[in-house]
Coordinates of C-alpha atoms and ligand atoms in Angstrom, one line a residue:
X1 CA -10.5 -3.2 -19.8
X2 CA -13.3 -1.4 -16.9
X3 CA -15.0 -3.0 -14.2
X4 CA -18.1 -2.7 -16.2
X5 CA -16.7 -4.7 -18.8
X6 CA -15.9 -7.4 -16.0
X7 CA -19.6 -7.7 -15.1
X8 CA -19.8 -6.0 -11.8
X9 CA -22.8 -5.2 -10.1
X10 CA -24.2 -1.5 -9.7
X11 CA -23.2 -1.5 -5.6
X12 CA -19.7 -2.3 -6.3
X13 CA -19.1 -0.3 -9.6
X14 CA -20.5 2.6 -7.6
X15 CA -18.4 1.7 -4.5
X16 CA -15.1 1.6 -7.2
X17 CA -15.6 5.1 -7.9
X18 CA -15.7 6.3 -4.2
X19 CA -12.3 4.9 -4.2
X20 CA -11.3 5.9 -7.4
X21 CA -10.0 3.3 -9.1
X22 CA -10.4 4.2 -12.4
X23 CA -9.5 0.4 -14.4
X24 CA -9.1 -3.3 -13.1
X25 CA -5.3 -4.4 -12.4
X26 CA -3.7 -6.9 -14.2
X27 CA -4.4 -9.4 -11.6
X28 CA -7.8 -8.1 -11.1
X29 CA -8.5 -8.2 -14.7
X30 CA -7.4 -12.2 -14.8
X31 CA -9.1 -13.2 -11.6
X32 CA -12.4 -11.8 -11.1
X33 CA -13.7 -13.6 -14.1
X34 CA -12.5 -16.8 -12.8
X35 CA -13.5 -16.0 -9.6
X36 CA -16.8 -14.8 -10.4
X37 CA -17.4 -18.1 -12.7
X38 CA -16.7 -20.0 -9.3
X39 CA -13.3 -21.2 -10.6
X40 CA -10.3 -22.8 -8.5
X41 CA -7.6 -20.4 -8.8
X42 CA -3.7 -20.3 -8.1
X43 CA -2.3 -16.5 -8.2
X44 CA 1.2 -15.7 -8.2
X45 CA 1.1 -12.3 -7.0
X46 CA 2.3 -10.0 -4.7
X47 CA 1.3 -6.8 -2.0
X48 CA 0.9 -4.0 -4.3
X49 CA -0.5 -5.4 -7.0
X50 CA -4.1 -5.1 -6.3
X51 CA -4.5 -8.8 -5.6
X52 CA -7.0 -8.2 -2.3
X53 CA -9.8 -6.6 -4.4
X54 CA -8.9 -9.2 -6.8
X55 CA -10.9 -11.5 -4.5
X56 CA -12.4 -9.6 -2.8
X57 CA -15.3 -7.7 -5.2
X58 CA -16.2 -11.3 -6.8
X59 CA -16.6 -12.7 -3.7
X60 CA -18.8 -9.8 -2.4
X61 CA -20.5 -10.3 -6.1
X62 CA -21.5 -13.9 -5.5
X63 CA -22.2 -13.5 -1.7
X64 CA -24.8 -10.8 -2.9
X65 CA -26.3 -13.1 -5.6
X66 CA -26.9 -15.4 -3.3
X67 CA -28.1 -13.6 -0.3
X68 CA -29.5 -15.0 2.6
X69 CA -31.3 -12.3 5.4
X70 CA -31.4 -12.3 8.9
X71 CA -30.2 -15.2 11.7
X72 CA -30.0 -17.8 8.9
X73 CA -27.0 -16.1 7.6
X74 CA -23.6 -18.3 8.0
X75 CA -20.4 -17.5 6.8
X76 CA -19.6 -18.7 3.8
X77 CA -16.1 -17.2 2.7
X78 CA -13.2 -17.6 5.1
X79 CA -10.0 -15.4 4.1
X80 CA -6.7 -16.8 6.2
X81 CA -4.1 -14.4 5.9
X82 CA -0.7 -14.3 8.3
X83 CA -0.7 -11.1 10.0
X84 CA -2.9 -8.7 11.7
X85 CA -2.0 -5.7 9.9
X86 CA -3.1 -8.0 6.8
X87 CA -6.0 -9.4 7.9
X88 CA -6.8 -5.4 9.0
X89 CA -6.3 -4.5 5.3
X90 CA -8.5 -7.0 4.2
X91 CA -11.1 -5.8 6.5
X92 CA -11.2 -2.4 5.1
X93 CA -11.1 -3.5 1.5
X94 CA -14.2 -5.4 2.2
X95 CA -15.6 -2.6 3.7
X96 CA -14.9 -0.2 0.9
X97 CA -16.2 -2.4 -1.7
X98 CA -19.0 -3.4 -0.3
X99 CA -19.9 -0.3 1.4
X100 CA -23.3 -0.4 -0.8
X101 CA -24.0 -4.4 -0.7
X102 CA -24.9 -5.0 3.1
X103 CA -22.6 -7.6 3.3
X104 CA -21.3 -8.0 6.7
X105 CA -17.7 -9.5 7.7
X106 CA -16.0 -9.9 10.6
X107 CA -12.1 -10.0 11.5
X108 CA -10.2 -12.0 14.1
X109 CA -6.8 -11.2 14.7
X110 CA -4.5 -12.6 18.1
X111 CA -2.5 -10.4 20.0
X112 CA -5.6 -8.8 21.5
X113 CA -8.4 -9.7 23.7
X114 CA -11.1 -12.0 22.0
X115 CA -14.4 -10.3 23.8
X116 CA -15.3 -8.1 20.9
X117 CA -14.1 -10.5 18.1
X118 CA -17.0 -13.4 19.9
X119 CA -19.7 -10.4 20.1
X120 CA -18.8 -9.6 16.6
X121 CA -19.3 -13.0 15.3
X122 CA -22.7 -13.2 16.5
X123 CA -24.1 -10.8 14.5
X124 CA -23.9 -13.7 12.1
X125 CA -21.4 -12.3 9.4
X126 CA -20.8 -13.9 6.0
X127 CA -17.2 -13.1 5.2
X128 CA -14.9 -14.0 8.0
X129 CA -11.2 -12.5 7.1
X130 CA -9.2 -14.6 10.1
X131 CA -5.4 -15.2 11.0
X132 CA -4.6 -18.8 11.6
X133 CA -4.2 -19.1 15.3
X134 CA -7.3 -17.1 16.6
X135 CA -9.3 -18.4 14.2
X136 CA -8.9 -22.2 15.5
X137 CA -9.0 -21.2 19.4
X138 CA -12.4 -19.5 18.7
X139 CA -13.3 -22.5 16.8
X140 CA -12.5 -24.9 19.4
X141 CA -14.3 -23.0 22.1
X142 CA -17.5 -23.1 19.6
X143 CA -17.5 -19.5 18.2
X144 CA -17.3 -20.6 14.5
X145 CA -18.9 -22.6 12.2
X146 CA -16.8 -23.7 9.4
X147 CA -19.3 -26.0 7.8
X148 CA -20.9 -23.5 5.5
X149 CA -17.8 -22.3 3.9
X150 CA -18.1 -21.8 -0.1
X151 CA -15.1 -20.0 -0.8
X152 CA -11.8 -19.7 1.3
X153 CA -8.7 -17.9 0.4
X154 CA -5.6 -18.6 1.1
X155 CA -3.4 -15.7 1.1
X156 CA 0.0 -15.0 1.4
X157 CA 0.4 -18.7 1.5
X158 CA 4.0 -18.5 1.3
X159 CA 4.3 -16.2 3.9
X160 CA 2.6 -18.3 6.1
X161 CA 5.1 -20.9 5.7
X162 CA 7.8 -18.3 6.2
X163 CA 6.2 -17.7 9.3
X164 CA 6.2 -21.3 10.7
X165 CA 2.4 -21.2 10.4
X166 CA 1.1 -23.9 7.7
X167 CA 0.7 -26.5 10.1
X168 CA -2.0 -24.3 11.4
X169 CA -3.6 -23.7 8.0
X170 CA -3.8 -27.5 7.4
X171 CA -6.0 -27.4 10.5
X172 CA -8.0 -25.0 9.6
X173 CA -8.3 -26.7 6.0
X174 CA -9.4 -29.8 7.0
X175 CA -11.9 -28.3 8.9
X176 CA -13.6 -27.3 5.3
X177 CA -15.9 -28.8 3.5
X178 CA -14.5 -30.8 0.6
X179 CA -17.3 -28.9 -2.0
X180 CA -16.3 -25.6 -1.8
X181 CA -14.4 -22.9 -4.4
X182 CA -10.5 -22.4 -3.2
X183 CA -8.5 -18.9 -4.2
X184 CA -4.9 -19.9 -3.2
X185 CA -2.8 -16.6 -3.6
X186 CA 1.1 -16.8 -2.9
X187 CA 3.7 -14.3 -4.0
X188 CA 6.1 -16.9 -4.7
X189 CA 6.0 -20.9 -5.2
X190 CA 8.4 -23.0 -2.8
X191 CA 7.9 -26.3 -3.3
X192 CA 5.8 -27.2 -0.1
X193 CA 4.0 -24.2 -0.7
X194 CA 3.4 -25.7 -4.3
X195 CA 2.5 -29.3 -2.6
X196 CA -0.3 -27.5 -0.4
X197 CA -1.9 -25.6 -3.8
X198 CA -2.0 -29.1 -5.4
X199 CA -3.6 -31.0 -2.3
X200 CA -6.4 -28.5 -2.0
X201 CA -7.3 -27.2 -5.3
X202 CA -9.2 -28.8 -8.0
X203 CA -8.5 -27.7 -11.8
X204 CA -7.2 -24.5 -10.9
X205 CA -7.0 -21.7 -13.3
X206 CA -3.7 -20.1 -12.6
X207 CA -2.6 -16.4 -13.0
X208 CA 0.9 -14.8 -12.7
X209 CA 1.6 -10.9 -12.1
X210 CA 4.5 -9.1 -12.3
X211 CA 6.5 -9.3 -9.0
X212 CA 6.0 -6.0 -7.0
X213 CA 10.6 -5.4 -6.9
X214 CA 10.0 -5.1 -10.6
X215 CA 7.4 -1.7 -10.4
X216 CA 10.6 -0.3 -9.1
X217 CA 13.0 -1.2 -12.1
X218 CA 11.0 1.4 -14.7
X219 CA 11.1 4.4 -12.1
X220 CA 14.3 6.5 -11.6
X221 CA 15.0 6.8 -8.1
X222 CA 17.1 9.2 -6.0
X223 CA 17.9 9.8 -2.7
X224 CA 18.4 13.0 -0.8
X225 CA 20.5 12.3 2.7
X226 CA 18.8 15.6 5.0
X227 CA 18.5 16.6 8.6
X228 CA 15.1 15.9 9.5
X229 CA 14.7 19.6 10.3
X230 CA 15.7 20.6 6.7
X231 CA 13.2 18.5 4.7
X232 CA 10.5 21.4 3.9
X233 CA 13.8 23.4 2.1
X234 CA 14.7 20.9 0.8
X235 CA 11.2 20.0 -0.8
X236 CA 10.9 23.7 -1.5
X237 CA 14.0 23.7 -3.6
X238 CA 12.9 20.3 -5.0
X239 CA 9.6 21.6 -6.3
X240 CA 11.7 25.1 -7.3
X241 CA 12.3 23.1 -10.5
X242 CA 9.6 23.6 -13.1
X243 CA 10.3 20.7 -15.1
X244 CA 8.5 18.9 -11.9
X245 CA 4.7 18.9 -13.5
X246 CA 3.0 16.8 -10.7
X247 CA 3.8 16.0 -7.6
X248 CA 2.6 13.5 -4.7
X249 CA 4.0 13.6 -1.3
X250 CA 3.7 11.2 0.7
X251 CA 4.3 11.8 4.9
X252 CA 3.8 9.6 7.6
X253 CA 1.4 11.5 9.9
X254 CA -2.2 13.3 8.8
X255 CA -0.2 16.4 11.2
X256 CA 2.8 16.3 8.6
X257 CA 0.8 16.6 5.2
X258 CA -1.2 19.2 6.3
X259 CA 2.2 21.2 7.6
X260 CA 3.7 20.5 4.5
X261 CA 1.0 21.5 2.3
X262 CA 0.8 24.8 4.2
X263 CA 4.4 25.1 3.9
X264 CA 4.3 24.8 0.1
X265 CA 1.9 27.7 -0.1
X266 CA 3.5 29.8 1.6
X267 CA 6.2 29.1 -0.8
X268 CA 4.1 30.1 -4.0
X269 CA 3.5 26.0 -4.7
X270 CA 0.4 25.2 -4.9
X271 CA -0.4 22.1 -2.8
X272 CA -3.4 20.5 -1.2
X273 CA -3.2 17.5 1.5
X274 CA -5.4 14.6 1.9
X275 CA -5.4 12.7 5.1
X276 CA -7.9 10.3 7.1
X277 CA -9.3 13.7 9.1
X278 CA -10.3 15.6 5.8
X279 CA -14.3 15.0 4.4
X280 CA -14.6 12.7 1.8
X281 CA -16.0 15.8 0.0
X282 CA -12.7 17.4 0.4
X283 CA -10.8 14.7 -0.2
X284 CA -12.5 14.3 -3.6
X285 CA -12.2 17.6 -4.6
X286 CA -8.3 18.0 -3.5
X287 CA -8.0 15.1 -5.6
X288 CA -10.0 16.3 -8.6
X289 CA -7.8 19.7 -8.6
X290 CA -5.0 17.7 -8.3
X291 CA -6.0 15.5 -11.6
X292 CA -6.6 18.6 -13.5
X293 CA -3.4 20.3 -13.0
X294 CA -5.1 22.9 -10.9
X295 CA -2.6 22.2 -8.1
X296 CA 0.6 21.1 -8.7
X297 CA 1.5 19.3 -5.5
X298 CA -1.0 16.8 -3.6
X299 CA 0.1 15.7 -0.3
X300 CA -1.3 12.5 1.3
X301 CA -0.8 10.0 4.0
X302 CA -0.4 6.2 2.8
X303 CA -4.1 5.5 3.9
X304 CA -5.6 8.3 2.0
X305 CA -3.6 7.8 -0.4
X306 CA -4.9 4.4 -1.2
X307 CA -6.8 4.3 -4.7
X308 CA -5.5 7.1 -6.1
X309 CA -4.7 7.0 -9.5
X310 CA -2.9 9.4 -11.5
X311 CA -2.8 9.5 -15.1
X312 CA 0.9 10.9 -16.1
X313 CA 2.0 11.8 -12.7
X314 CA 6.1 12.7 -12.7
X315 CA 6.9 12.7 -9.5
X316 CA 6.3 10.7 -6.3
X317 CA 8.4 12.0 -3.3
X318 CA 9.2 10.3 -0.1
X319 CA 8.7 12.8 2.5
X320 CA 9.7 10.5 5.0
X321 CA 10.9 6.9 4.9
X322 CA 8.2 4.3 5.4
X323 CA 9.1 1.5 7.3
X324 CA 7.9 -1.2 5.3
X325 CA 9.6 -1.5 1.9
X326 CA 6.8 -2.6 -0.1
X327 CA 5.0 0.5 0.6
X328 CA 7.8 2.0 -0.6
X329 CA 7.5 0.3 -3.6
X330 CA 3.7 1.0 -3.8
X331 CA 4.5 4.4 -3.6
X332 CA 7.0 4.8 -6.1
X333 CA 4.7 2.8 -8.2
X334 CA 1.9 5.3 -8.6
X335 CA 4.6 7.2 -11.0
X336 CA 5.8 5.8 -14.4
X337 CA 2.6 4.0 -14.8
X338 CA 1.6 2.2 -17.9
X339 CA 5.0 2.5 -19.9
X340 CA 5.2 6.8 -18.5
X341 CA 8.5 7.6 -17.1
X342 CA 8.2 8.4 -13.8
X343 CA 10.9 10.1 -10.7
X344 CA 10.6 8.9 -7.2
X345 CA 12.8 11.0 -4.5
X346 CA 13.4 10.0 -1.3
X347 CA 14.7 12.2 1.8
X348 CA 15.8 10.5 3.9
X349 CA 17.3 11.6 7.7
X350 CA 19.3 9.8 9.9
X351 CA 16.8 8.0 12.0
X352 CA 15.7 6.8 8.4
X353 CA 18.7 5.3 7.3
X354 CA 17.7 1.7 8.4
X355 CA 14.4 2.0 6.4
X356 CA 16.4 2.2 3.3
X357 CA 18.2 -0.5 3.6
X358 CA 15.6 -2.6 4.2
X359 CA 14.1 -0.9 0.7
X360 CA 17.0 -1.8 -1.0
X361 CA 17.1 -5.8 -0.2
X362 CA 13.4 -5.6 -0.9
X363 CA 13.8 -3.8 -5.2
X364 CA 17.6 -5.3 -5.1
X365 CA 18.6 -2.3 -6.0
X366 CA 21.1 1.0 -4.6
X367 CA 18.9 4.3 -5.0
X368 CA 21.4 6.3 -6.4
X369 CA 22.2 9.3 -3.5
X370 CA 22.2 12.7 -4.9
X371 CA 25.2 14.4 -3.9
X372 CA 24.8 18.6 -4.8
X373 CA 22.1 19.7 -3.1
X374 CA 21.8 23.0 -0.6
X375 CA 20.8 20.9 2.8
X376 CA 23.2 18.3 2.6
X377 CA 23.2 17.3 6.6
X378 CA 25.0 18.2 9.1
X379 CA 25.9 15.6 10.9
X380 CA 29.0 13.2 10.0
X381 CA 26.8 10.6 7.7
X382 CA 27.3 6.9 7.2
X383 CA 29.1 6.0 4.3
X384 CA 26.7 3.5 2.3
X385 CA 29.2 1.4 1.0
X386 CA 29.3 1.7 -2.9
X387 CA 27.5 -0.2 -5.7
X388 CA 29.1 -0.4 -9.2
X389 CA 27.3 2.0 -11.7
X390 CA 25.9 4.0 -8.5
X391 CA 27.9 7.0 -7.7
X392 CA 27.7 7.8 -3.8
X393 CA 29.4 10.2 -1.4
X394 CA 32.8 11.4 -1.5
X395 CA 35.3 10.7 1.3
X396 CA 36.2 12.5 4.3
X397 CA 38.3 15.5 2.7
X398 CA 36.3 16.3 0.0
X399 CA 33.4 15.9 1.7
X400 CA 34.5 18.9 3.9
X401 CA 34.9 20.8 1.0
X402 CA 32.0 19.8 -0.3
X403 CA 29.8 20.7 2.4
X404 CA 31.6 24.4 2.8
X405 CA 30.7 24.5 -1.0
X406 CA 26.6 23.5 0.1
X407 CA 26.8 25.7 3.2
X408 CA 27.7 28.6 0.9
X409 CA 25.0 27.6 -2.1
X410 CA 22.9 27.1 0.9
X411 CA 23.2 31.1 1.8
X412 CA 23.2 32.1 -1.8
X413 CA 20.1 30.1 -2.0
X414 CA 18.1 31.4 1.1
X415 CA 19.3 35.4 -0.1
X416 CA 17.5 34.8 -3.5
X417 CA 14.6 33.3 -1.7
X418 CA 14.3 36.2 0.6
X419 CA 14.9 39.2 -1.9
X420 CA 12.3 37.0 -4.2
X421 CA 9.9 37.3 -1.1
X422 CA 10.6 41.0 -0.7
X423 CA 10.0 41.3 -4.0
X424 CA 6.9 39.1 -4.1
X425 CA 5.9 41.9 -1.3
Ligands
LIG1 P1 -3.0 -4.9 -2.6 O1 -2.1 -5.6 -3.6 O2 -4.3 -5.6 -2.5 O3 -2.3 -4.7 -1.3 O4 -3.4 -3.4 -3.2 C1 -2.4 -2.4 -3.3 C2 -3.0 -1.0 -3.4 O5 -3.6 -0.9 -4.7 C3 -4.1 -0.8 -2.4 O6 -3.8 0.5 -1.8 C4 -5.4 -0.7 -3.2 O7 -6.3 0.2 -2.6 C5 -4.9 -0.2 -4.5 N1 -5.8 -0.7 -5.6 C6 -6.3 -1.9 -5.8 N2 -7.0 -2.0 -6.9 C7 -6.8 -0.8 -7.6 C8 -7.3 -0.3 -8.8 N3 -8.0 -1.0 -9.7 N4 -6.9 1.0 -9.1 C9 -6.2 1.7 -8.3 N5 -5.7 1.3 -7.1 C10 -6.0 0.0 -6.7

């Protein structure tokens, strides 16, 4: 299945490729058709899965059929979604997608002064991505119209209840009007959450995607416990393994993939880094080199690494802990696609430890700890306490020895490395 085959106008097809998605989702591939044949739908799906350009290209399709110039424009689609950093995301997707359609859309968000979110609305946008609150305070004081609305989503629906905000989003609902096409996306069903679905859609089609934990049962996982100081070693003596075809490494800062990228080089690994900063041009070609086994290694930041899809890739590795576990899982998930076996590595330092766990409650799963490797840390480490079937760190005394063992491999290691260089010289 290709977006062409899904009917998608020239300006988004063309705006696909910048990103370079190369085919549909699964959930895309269910929902845009129904979306785009003005369809109720119910989607059980999660972050990760693709679900926001799932709605948002056949909204920006049927918003550019039916286009309407100049100060007569209203806004028709309303997306509620619970948090900022969601309703941010959103944003940008629209942005990317539509990058060629003219389509303007606006996002409201509280936490922050409403000045620029009121100017913003009166450039008369058609797409208003909103969280619950802000959206009805700038209502009541007159900034919005609701009355034009065609298609709202829901998103996150369940979350929203998590986060004590439904009675809001009945608000907001009844605010609607009654003739209008409803996209209720939740991750998981509850039964108020099911309830609310019922009330407000009418002959729903209904779609169901693999839950985003399970992307994380078909990749083998590792961690590697490292001093913070020691992780470009460690990568270096990661990557020293030629059975590693690909690689993308993922760090948190634009700064930190360009240092590591550098780093690899120097190293004899050939590595390029994509961040935010680079050119799109660059960014593209990076990319391309990277597709075509030209370089082996391609570093990127979460953001620019958004899109990027790798047929066959072996090996994602976690430079550095995120913080939120389902862009953990997003990560990992770019390896072992479509039935592939894939190897996700993790390094993880002591200020990191807390990230992990929070990974592990998220894919309900230990990631089994590598215990031989040259930069074991050096200070005394947390015990994680054991899982059956997952082997994890010694105790006290042999860890000692252990370590002396490391500490010496360590030396052995570095003297190669620096009669290779001389060599190399
Ligand atoms: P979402 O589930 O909407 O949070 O999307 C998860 C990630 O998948 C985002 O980083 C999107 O940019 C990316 N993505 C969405 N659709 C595709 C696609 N068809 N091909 C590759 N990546 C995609």
């Amino acid at each position: 299945m290709s977006f062409e085959q899904l009917g998608l106008i020239e300006p988004i097809l063309r705006a696909l490729v910048t990103q370079g998605y190369a085919n549909p989702t699964p959930i895309q591939a269910q929902a845009i058709p129904i979306v785009l044949g003005k369809k109720d739908l119910l989607a059980c799906s999660q972050t990760g899965t693709g679900k926001t350009a799932a709605f948002a290209i056949p909204i920006l399709q049927l918003l550019h059929n039916s286009k309407e110039q100049g100060p007569n424009r209203r806004i028709k689609t309303l997306i509620l979604t619970p948090t900022r950093e969601l309703a941010i995301q959103i944003a940008e997707n629209f942005r990317d997608y539509g990058a060629h359609t003219g389509i303007k859309h606006v996002v409201i968000f509280g936490g922050v002064s409403a000045h620029s979110q009121i100017q913003a609305l009166r450039q008369n946008p058609e797409i208003l991505i909103a969280t619950p609150g802000r959206l009805l305070d700038l209502w009541q004081q007159g900034h919005i119209n609701l009355s034009f609305i065609q298609q709202f989503v829901l998103d996150e629906a369940d979350r929203m209840l998590d986060m004590g905000f439904i009675h809001d989003v009945k608000r907001v609902i009844i605010k609607l009007p009654e003739k209008r096409q409803t996209l209720f996306f939740s991750a998981t069903m509850p039964g108020e959450i099911a309830h609310l679905a019922n009330s407000i859609l009418t002959n729903p089609e209904k779609v169901a995607v693999t839950p985003v934990s399970s992307t994380a049962q078909k990749v083998e996982q590792r961690l590697y416990y490292v001093d913070k100081n020691a992780k470009r070693s460690l990568l270096v003596h990661v990557l020293s393994d030629a059975s590693i075809a690909s690689a993308l490494v993922f760090t948190r800062t634009k700064h930190g993939a360009d240092r590591v990228a550098k780093e690899l080089n120097r190293a004899q690994i050939s590595a390029n880094a994509i961040h935010g900063d680079k050119s799109q041009n660059s960014r593209q070609r990076a990319l391309s080199d990277f597709k075509e086994g030209n370089i082996r290694v391609l570093v990127a930041t979460d953001i620019a690494a958004r899109g990027i899809d790798v047929d066959n890739l072996s090996h994602v590795i976690n430079y550095e802990i995120p913080n939120v576990p389902e862009t953990y899982v997003h990560r990992i998930g770019r390896t072992g696609r479509a039935g592939a076996s894939g190897v996700a590595l993790s390094f993880c330092d002591d200020e990191e430890r807390a990230y992990v766990k929070d990974i592990t409650k998220v894919i309900a799963q230990q990631i089994p700890v590598v215990e031989q490797h040259p930069f074991l840390p050096s200070g005394i480490p947390m015990a994680p306490r054991p899982t059956p079937g997952v082997q994890l760190r010694q105790t006290s005394a042999q860890q000692v020895a252990a370590r002396k063992k490391h500490r010496d491999n360590n030396r052995q290691w570095q003297g190669n490395n620096a009669r290779k260089k001389q060599a190399n010289n």
